[in-house]
PDB file of C-alpha atoms in Angstrom:
ATOM      1  CA  UNK A 218      -5.735   8.665  -7.432  1.00  0.00           C
ATOM      2  CA  UNK A 219      -8.427   6.052  -7.198  1.00  0.00           C
ATOM      3  CA  UNK A 220      -7.777   2.579  -5.831  1.00  0.00           C
ATOM      4  CA  UNK A 221      -8.560   1.163  -9.266  1.00  0.00           C
ATOM      5  CA  UNK A 222      -5.749   3.199 -10.822  1.00  0.00           C
ATOM      6  CA  UNK A 223      -3.253   2.258  -8.095  1.00  0.00           C
ATOM      7  CA  UNK A 224      -4.171  -1.417  -8.477  1.00  0.00           C
ATOM      8  CA  UNK A 225      -3.772  -1.277 -12.266  1.00  0.00           C
ATOM      9  CA  UNK A 226      -0.325   0.310 -11.966  1.00  0.00           C
ATOM     10  CA  UNK A 227       0.778  -2.186  -9.283  1.00  0.00           C
ATOM     11  CA  UNK A 228      -0.306  -5.235 -11.282  1.00  0.00           C
ATOM     12  CA  UNK A 229       1.321  -3.851 -14.447  1.00  0.00           C
ATOM     13  CA  UNK A 230       4.573  -3.366 -12.530  1.00  0.00           C
ATOM     14  CA  UNK A 231       4.346  -6.960 -11.338  1.00  0.00           C
ATOM     15  CA  UNK A 232       3.821  -8.158 -14.916  1.00  0.00           C
ATOM     16  CA  UNK A 233       6.861  -6.189 -16.063  1.00  0.00           C
ATOM     17  CA  UNK A 234       9.148  -7.316 -13.238  1.00  0.00           C
ATOM     18  CA  UNK A 235       7.972 -10.907 -12.785  1.00  0.00           C
ATOM     19  CA  UNK A 236      10.563 -12.365 -15.164  1.00  0.00           C
ATOM     20  CA  UNK A 237      13.318  -9.985 -14.012  1.00  0.00           C
ATOM     21  CA  UNK A 238      13.164 -10.237 -10.205  1.00  0.00           C
ATOM     22  CA  UNK A 239      13.746 -13.314  -8.014  1.00  0.00           C
ATOM     23  CA  UNK A 240      10.871 -15.733  -7.711  1.00  0.00           C
ATOM     24  CA  UNK A 241       9.671 -15.453 -11.313  1.00  0.00           C
ATOM     25  CA  UNK A 242       5.909 -15.649 -11.804  1.00  0.00           C
ATOM     26  CA  UNK A 243       4.024 -16.591  -8.651  1.00  0.00           C
ATOM     27  CA  UNK A 244       0.420 -15.918  -7.708  1.00  0.00           C
ATOM     28  CA  UNK A 245       1.494 -14.935  -4.184  1.00  0.00           C
ATOM     29  CA  UNK A 246       3.871 -12.312  -5.594  1.00  0.00           C
ATOM     30  CA  UNK A 247       1.001 -10.897  -7.652  1.00  0.00           C
ATOM     31  CA  UNK A 248      -1.163 -10.674  -4.525  1.00  0.00           C
ATOM     32  CA  UNK A 249       1.542  -8.826  -2.594  1.00  0.00           C
ATOM     33  CA  UNK A 250       2.188  -6.445  -5.500  1.00  0.00           C
ATOM     34  CA  UNK A 251      -1.534  -5.668  -5.474  1.00  0.00           C
ATOM     35  CA  UNK A 252      -1.614  -5.250  -1.680  1.00  0.00           C
ATOM     36  CA  UNK A 253       1.446  -2.988  -1.822  1.00  0.00           C
ATOM     37  CA  UNK A 254      -0.162  -0.833  -4.504  1.00  0.00           C
ATOM     38  CA  UNK A 255      -3.233  -0.295  -2.284  1.00  0.00           C
ATOM     39  CA  UNK A 256      -1.727  -0.311   1.196  1.00  0.00           C
ATOM     40  CA  UNK A 257      -0.814   3.364   1.542  1.00  0.00           C
ATOM     41  CA  UNK A 258      -4.533   4.215   1.381  1.00  0.00           C
ATOM     42  CA  UNK A 259      -5.269   2.098   4.439  1.00  0.00           C
ATOM     43  CA  UNK A 260      -5.491   5.411   6.331  1.00  0.00           C
ATOM     44  CA  UNK A 261      -8.701   6.183   4.380  1.00  0.00           C
ATOM     45  CA  UNK A 262     -11.841   4.524   5.802  1.00  0.00           C
ATOM     46  CA  UNK A 263     -13.293   3.996   2.316  1.00  0.00           C
ATOM     47  CA  UNK A 264     -10.195   2.488   0.698  1.00  0.00           C
ATOM     48  CA  UNK A 265     -10.389  -0.859  -1.098  1.00  0.00           C
ATOM     49  CA  UNK A 266      -8.589  -2.673   1.751  1.00  0.00           C
ATOM     50  CA  UNK A 267     -10.811  -1.154   4.436  1.00  0.00           C
ATOM     51  CA  UNK A 268     -13.850  -2.194   2.432  1.00  0.00           C
ATOM     52  CA  UNK A 269     -13.080  -5.731   3.608  1.00  0.00           C
ATOM     53  CA  UNK A 270     -11.815  -4.895   7.116  1.00  0.00           C
ATOM     54  CA  UNK A 271     -14.146  -2.287   8.549  1.00  0.00           C
ATOM     55  CA  UNK A 272     -17.748  -3.154   9.445  1.00  0.00           C
ATOM     56  CA  UNK A 273     -18.749   0.475   8.838  1.00  0.00           C
ATOM     57  CA  UNK A 274     -16.610   2.587   6.530  1.00  0.00           C
ATOM     58  CA  UNK A 275     -16.255   5.869   8.369  1.00  0.00           C
ATOM     59  CA  UNK A 276     -13.372   7.579  10.144  1.00  0.00           C
ATOM     60  CA  UNK A 277     -14.605   6.810  13.656  1.00  0.00           C
ATOM     61  CA  UNK A 278     -14.725   3.063  12.985  1.00  0.00           C
ATOM     62  CA  UNK A 279     -11.337   3.201  11.271  1.00  0.00           C
ATOM     63  CA  UNK A 280      -9.791   4.803  14.357  1.00  0.00           C
ATOM     64  CA  UNK A 281     -11.447   2.342  16.763  1.00  0.00           C
ATOM     65  CA  UNK A 282     -10.564  -0.706  14.634  1.00  0.00           C
ATOM     66  CA  UNK A 283      -6.866   0.079  14.148  1.00  0.00           C
ATOM     67  CA  UNK A 284      -6.314   1.302  17.703  1.00  0.00           C
ATOM     68  CA  UNK A 285      -7.894  -1.914  18.999  1.00  0.00           C
ATOM     69  CA  UNK A 286      -5.796  -4.105  16.698  1.00  0.00           C
ATOM     70  CA  UNK A 287      -2.641  -2.238  17.715  1.00  0.00           C
ATOM     71  CA  UNK A 288      -3.349  -2.489  21.445  1.00  0.00           C
ATOM     72  CA  UNK A 289      -4.214  -6.205  21.172  1.00  0.00           C
ATOM     73  CA  UNK A 290      -0.994  -6.910  19.244  1.00  0.00           C
ATOM     74  CA  UNK A 291       1.111  -5.035  21.803  1.00  0.00           C
ATOM     75  CA  UNK A 292      -0.627  -6.859  24.658  1.00  0.00           C
ATOM     76  CA  UNK A 293      -0.126 -10.284  23.052  1.00  0.00           C
ATOM     77  CA  UNK A 294       3.498  -9.456  22.338  1.00  0.00           C
ATOM     78  CA  UNK A 295       4.094  -8.353  25.918  1.00  0.00           C
ATOM     79  CA  UNK A 296       2.421 -11.419  27.446  1.00  0.00           C
ATOM     80  CA  UNK A 297       3.233 -14.243  25.043  1.00  0.00           C
ATOM     81  CA  UNK A 298       5.467 -13.444  22.056  1.00  0.00           C
ATOM     82  CA  UNK A 299       8.178 -10.815  22.599  1.00  0.00           C
ATOM     83  CA  UNK A 300       8.631 -10.343  18.853  1.00  0.00           C
ATOM     84  CA  UNK A 301       9.974  -7.093  17.421  1.00  0.00           C
ATOM     85  CA  UNK A 302       7.834  -7.534  14.308  1.00  0.00           C
ATOM     86  CA  UNK A 303       4.641  -7.872  16.368  1.00  0.00           C
ATOM     87  CA  UNK A 304       5.624  -4.737  18.304  1.00  0.00           C
ATOM     88  CA  UNK A 305       6.190  -2.850  15.040  1.00  0.00           C
ATOM     89  CA  UNK A 306       2.897  -4.133  13.609  1.00  0.00           C
ATOM     90  CA  UNK A 307       1.053  -3.063  16.768  1.00  0.00           C
ATOM     91  CA  UNK A 308       2.561   0.421  16.766  1.00  0.00           C
ATOM     92  CA  UNK A 309       1.952   0.740  13.017  1.00  0.00           C
ATOM     93  CA  UNK A 310      -1.693  -0.179  13.478  1.00  0.00           C
ATOM     94  CA  UNK A 311      -2.064   2.532  16.118  1.00  0.00           C
ATOM     95  CA  UNK A 312      -0.413   5.056  13.793  1.00  0.00           C
ATOM     96  CA  UNK A 313      -2.790   4.056  10.971  1.00  0.00           C
ATOM     97  CA  UNK A 314      -5.711   4.618  13.321  1.00  0.00           C
ATOM     98  CA  UNK A 315      -4.475   8.088  14.223  1.00  0.00           C
ATOM     99  CA  UNK A 316      -3.509   9.130  10.674  1.00  0.00           C
ATOM    100  CA  UNK A 317      -5.790  11.061   8.387  1.00  0.00           C
ATOM    101  CA  UNK A 318      -5.655  10.356   4.657  1.00  0.00           C
ATOM    102  CA  UNK A 319      -2.426  11.503   2.976  1.00  0.00           C
ATOM    103  CA  UNK A 320      -1.368  13.491   6.025  1.00  0.00           C
ATOM    104  CA  UNK A 321       1.145  11.227   7.658  1.00  0.00           C
ATOM    105  CA  UNK A 322       2.561   7.798   8.257  1.00  0.00           C
ATOM    106  CA  UNK A 323       1.197   5.634   5.444  1.00  0.00           C
ATOM    107  CA  UNK A 324       2.103   8.066   2.646  1.00  0.00           C
ATOM    108  CA  UNK A 325       5.719   8.484   3.734  1.00  0.00           C
ATOM    109  CA  UNK A 326       9.029   6.756   3.029  1.00  0.00           C
ATOM    110  CA  UNK A 327       9.169   5.865   6.731  1.00  0.00           C
ATOM    111  CA  UNK A 328       5.804   4.091   6.587  1.00  0.00           C
ATOM    112  CA  UNK A 329       6.722   2.317   3.367  1.00  0.00           C
ATOM    113  CA  UNK A 330       9.933   0.949   4.923  1.00  0.00           C
ATOM    114  CA  UNK A 331       8.169  -0.143   8.129  1.00  0.00           C
ATOM    115  CA  UNK A 332       5.450  -2.066   6.265  1.00  0.00           C
ATOM    116  CA  UNK A 333       7.988  -3.581   3.872  1.00  0.00           C
ATOM    117  CA  UNK A 334      10.005  -4.783   6.884  1.00  0.00           C
ATOM    118  CA  UNK A 335       6.885  -6.475   8.281  1.00  0.00           C
ATOM    119  CA  UNK A 336       6.230  -8.195   4.933  1.00  0.00           C
ATOM    120  CA  UNK A 337       9.911  -9.193   4.655  1.00  0.00           C
ATOM    121  CA  UNK A 338       9.795 -10.833   8.085  1.00  0.00           C
ATOM    122  CA  UNK A 339       6.510 -12.567   7.248  1.00  0.00           C
ATOM    123  CA  UNK A 340       8.023 -13.869   4.005  1.00  0.00           C
ATOM    124  CA  UNK A 341      11.150 -15.192   5.704  1.00  0.00           C
ATOM    125  CA  UNK A 342       9.092 -16.881   8.416  1.00  0.00           C
ATOM    126  CA  UNK A 343       6.978 -18.792   5.869  1.00  0.00           C
ATOM    127  CA  UNK A 344       9.668 -19.249   3.171  1.00  0.00           C
ATOM    128  CA  UNK A 345       8.258 -16.649   0.758  1.00  0.00           C
ATOM    129  CA  UNK A 346      11.436 -14.621   0.787  1.00  0.00           C
ATOM    130  CA  UNK A 347      10.879 -12.458  -2.296  1.00  0.00           C
ATOM    131  CA  UNK A 348       7.308 -11.268  -1.776  1.00  0.00           C
ATOM    132  CA  UNK A 349       8.562  -8.136  -0.010  1.00  0.00           C
ATOM    133  CA  UNK A 350      10.131  -6.945  -3.280  1.00  0.00           C
ATOM    134  CA  UNK A 351       6.766  -6.906  -5.031  1.00  0.00           C
ATOM    135  CA  UNK A 352       5.062  -5.316  -2.021  1.00  0.00           C
ATOM    136  CA  UNK A 353       7.758  -2.620  -1.963  1.00  0.00           C
ATOM    137  CA  UNK A 354       7.439  -1.926  -5.703  1.00  0.00           C
ATOM    138  CA  UNK A 355       3.644  -1.668  -5.436  1.00  0.00           C
ATOM    139  CA  UNK A 356       3.945   0.659  -2.454  1.00  0.00           C
ATOM    140  CA  UNK A 357       6.546   2.990  -3.951  1.00  0.00           C
ATOM    141  CA  UNK A 358       4.545   3.242  -7.179  1.00  0.00           C
ATOM    142  CA  UNK A 359       1.508   4.233  -5.106  1.00  0.00           C
ATOM    143  CA  UNK A 360       3.472   7.125  -3.607  1.00  0.00           C
ATOM    144  CA  UNK A 361       4.830   8.172  -7.008  1.00  0.00           C
ATOM    145  CA  UNK A 362       1.328   8.103  -8.514  1.00  0.00           C
ATOM    146  CA  UNK A 363      -0.047  10.212  -5.655  1.00  0.00           C
ATOM    147  CA  UNK A 364       2.748  12.727  -6.278  1.00  0.00           C
ATOM    148  CA  UNK A 365       1.217  13.229  -9.728  1.00  0.00           C
ATOM    149  CA  UNK A 366      -1.849  14.766  -8.056  1.00  0.00           C
ATOM    150  CA  UNK A 367      -2.095  18.273  -6.613  1.00  0.00           C
ATOM    151  CA  UNK A 368      -2.620  16.959  -3.074  1.00  0.00           C
ATOM    152  CA  UNK A 369       0.871  15.456  -3.023  1.00  0.00           C
ATOM    153  CA  UNK A 370       2.226  13.251  -0.235  1.00  0.00           C
ATOM    154  CA  UNK A 371       4.272  13.942   2.948  1.00  0.00           C
ATOM    155  CA  UNK A 372       7.202  11.770   1.821  1.00  0.00           C
ATOM    156  CA  UNK A 373       9.522  12.850   4.652  1.00  0.00           C
ATOM    157  CA  UNK A 374       6.999  12.478   7.490  1.00  0.00           C
ATOM    158  CA  UNK A 375       7.633  12.631  10.492  1.00  0.00           C
ATOM    159  CA  UNK A 376      10.739  14.776   9.826  1.00  0.00           C
ATOM    160  CA  UNK A 377       8.866  17.149   7.534  1.00  0.00           C
ATOM    161  CA  UNK A 378       5.105  17.320   6.931  1.00  0.00           C
ATOM    162  CA  UNK A 379       5.416  19.223   3.653  1.00  0.00           C
ATOM    163  CA  UNK A 380       3.532  17.505   0.851  1.00  0.00           C
ATOM    164  CA  UNK A 381       5.586  16.793  -2.252  1.00  0.00           C
ATOM    165  CA  UNK A 382       4.238  16.605  -5.785  1.00  0.00           C
ATOM    166  CA  UNK A 383       5.478  16.736  -9.355  1.00  0.00           C
ATOM    167  CA  UNK A 384       5.413  20.073 -11.217  1.00  0.00           C
ATOM    168  CA  UNK A 385       2.677  19.005 -13.673  1.00  0.00           C
ATOM    169  CA  UNK A 386       0.388  17.540 -11.022  1.00  0.00           C
ATOM    170  CA  UNK A 387      -3.347  17.355 -11.721  1.00  0.00           C
ATOM    171  CA  UNK A 388      -6.467  17.493  -9.577  1.00  0.00           C
ATOM    172  CA  UNK A 389      -7.939  14.007  -9.047  1.00  0.00           C
ATOM    173  CA  UNK A 390     -11.533  15.233  -9.180  1.00  0.00           C
ATOM    174  CA  UNK A 391     -11.159  17.367 -12.306  1.00  0.00           C
ATOM    175  CA  UNK A 392     -12.226  16.215 -15.775  1.00  0.00           C
ATOM    176  CA  UNK A 393      -8.578  16.176 -16.823  1.00  0.00           C
ATOM    177  CA  UNK A 394      -7.656  14.115 -13.765  1.00  0.00           C
ATOM    178  CA  UNK A 395     -10.415  11.572 -14.314  1.00  0.00           C
ATOM    179  CA  UNK A 396      -9.548  11.274 -17.992  1.00  0.00           C
ATOM    180  CA  UNK A 397      -5.851  10.854 -17.166  1.00  0.00           C
ATOM    181  CA  UNK A 398      -6.612   8.028 -14.738  1.00  0.00           C
ATOM    182  CA  UNK A 399      -8.946   6.307 -17.206  1.00  0.00           C
ATOM    183  CA  UNK A 400      -6.184   6.399 -19.830  1.00  0.00           C
ATOM    184  CA  UNK A 401      -3.664   4.998 -17.307  1.00  0.00           C
ATOM    185  CA  UNK A 402      -6.036   2.154 -16.380  1.00  0.00           C
ATOM    186  CA  UNK A 403      -6.732   1.373 -20.052  1.00  0.00           C
ATOM    187  CA  UNK A 404      -3.000   1.313 -20.889  1.00  0.00           C
ATOM    188  CA  UNK A 405      -2.355  -0.989 -17.920  1.00  0.00           C
ATOM    189  CA  UNK A 406      -5.120  -3.379 -19.004  1.00  0.00           C
ATOM    190  CA  UNK A 407      -3.750  -3.510 -22.558  1.00  0.00           C
ATOM    191  CA  UNK A 408      -0.197  -4.085 -21.297  1.00  0.00           C
ATOM    192  CA  UNK A 409      -1.251  -6.850 -18.871  1.00  0.00           C
ATOM    193  CA  UNK A 410      -3.337  -8.546 -21.564  1.00  0.00           C
ATOM    194  CA  UNK A 411      -0.361  -8.618 -23.943  1.00  0.00           C
ATOM    195  CA  UNK A 412       2.135  -9.638 -21.252  1.00  0.00           C
ATOM    196  CA  UNK A 413       0.083 -12.385 -19.598  1.00  0.00           C
ATOM    197  CA  UNK A 414       0.684 -15.134 -22.218  1.00  0.00           C
ATOM    198  CA  UNK A 415       4.463 -14.722 -21.877  1.00  0.00           C
ATOM    199  CA  UNK A 416       4.375 -15.521 -18.143  1.00  0.00           C
ATOM    200  CA  UNK A 417       3.343 -19.168 -18.545  1.00  0.00           C
TER     201      UNK A 417
END
């Protein structure tokens, strides 16, 4: 699925859940729902998130960038911080650098739980305790949406690398796939437009 489709689904989920989950409507929760809906694709050098992080959007730069970030975080933690979250973030960054798109860490339940734990700790540290819920919802919807495509996702990585998908999965690059995603985006826009006035 395209980043646009994932983002549309994530924001729609936020709109639906914002008056049902703790925290009610908050701009920060919306941001973290959006980040969660895009985050699994951070292993792709041309993803929406990497568009703003990588100076050059190719696999080599992605590997160098995330390995460097991971090593720096582990070094800082060892010398100055001794924080489990910083250690996890450093190791996660290294794993992102070494992952190829949809073949490992970021498209798994394990990766989703690790990144949600990092967001949970961040939220508790700065008194935004419920943002992890929206991040988690955005992330899990990303994985579910990718399971609708024929490529599938390795949900049980690193225990099992087998890619899982739904029986009626479609090819993202086919006419049917592109049409399906355009319909999903349109439905999300209509839903968000109708829901928005009720949030204020």
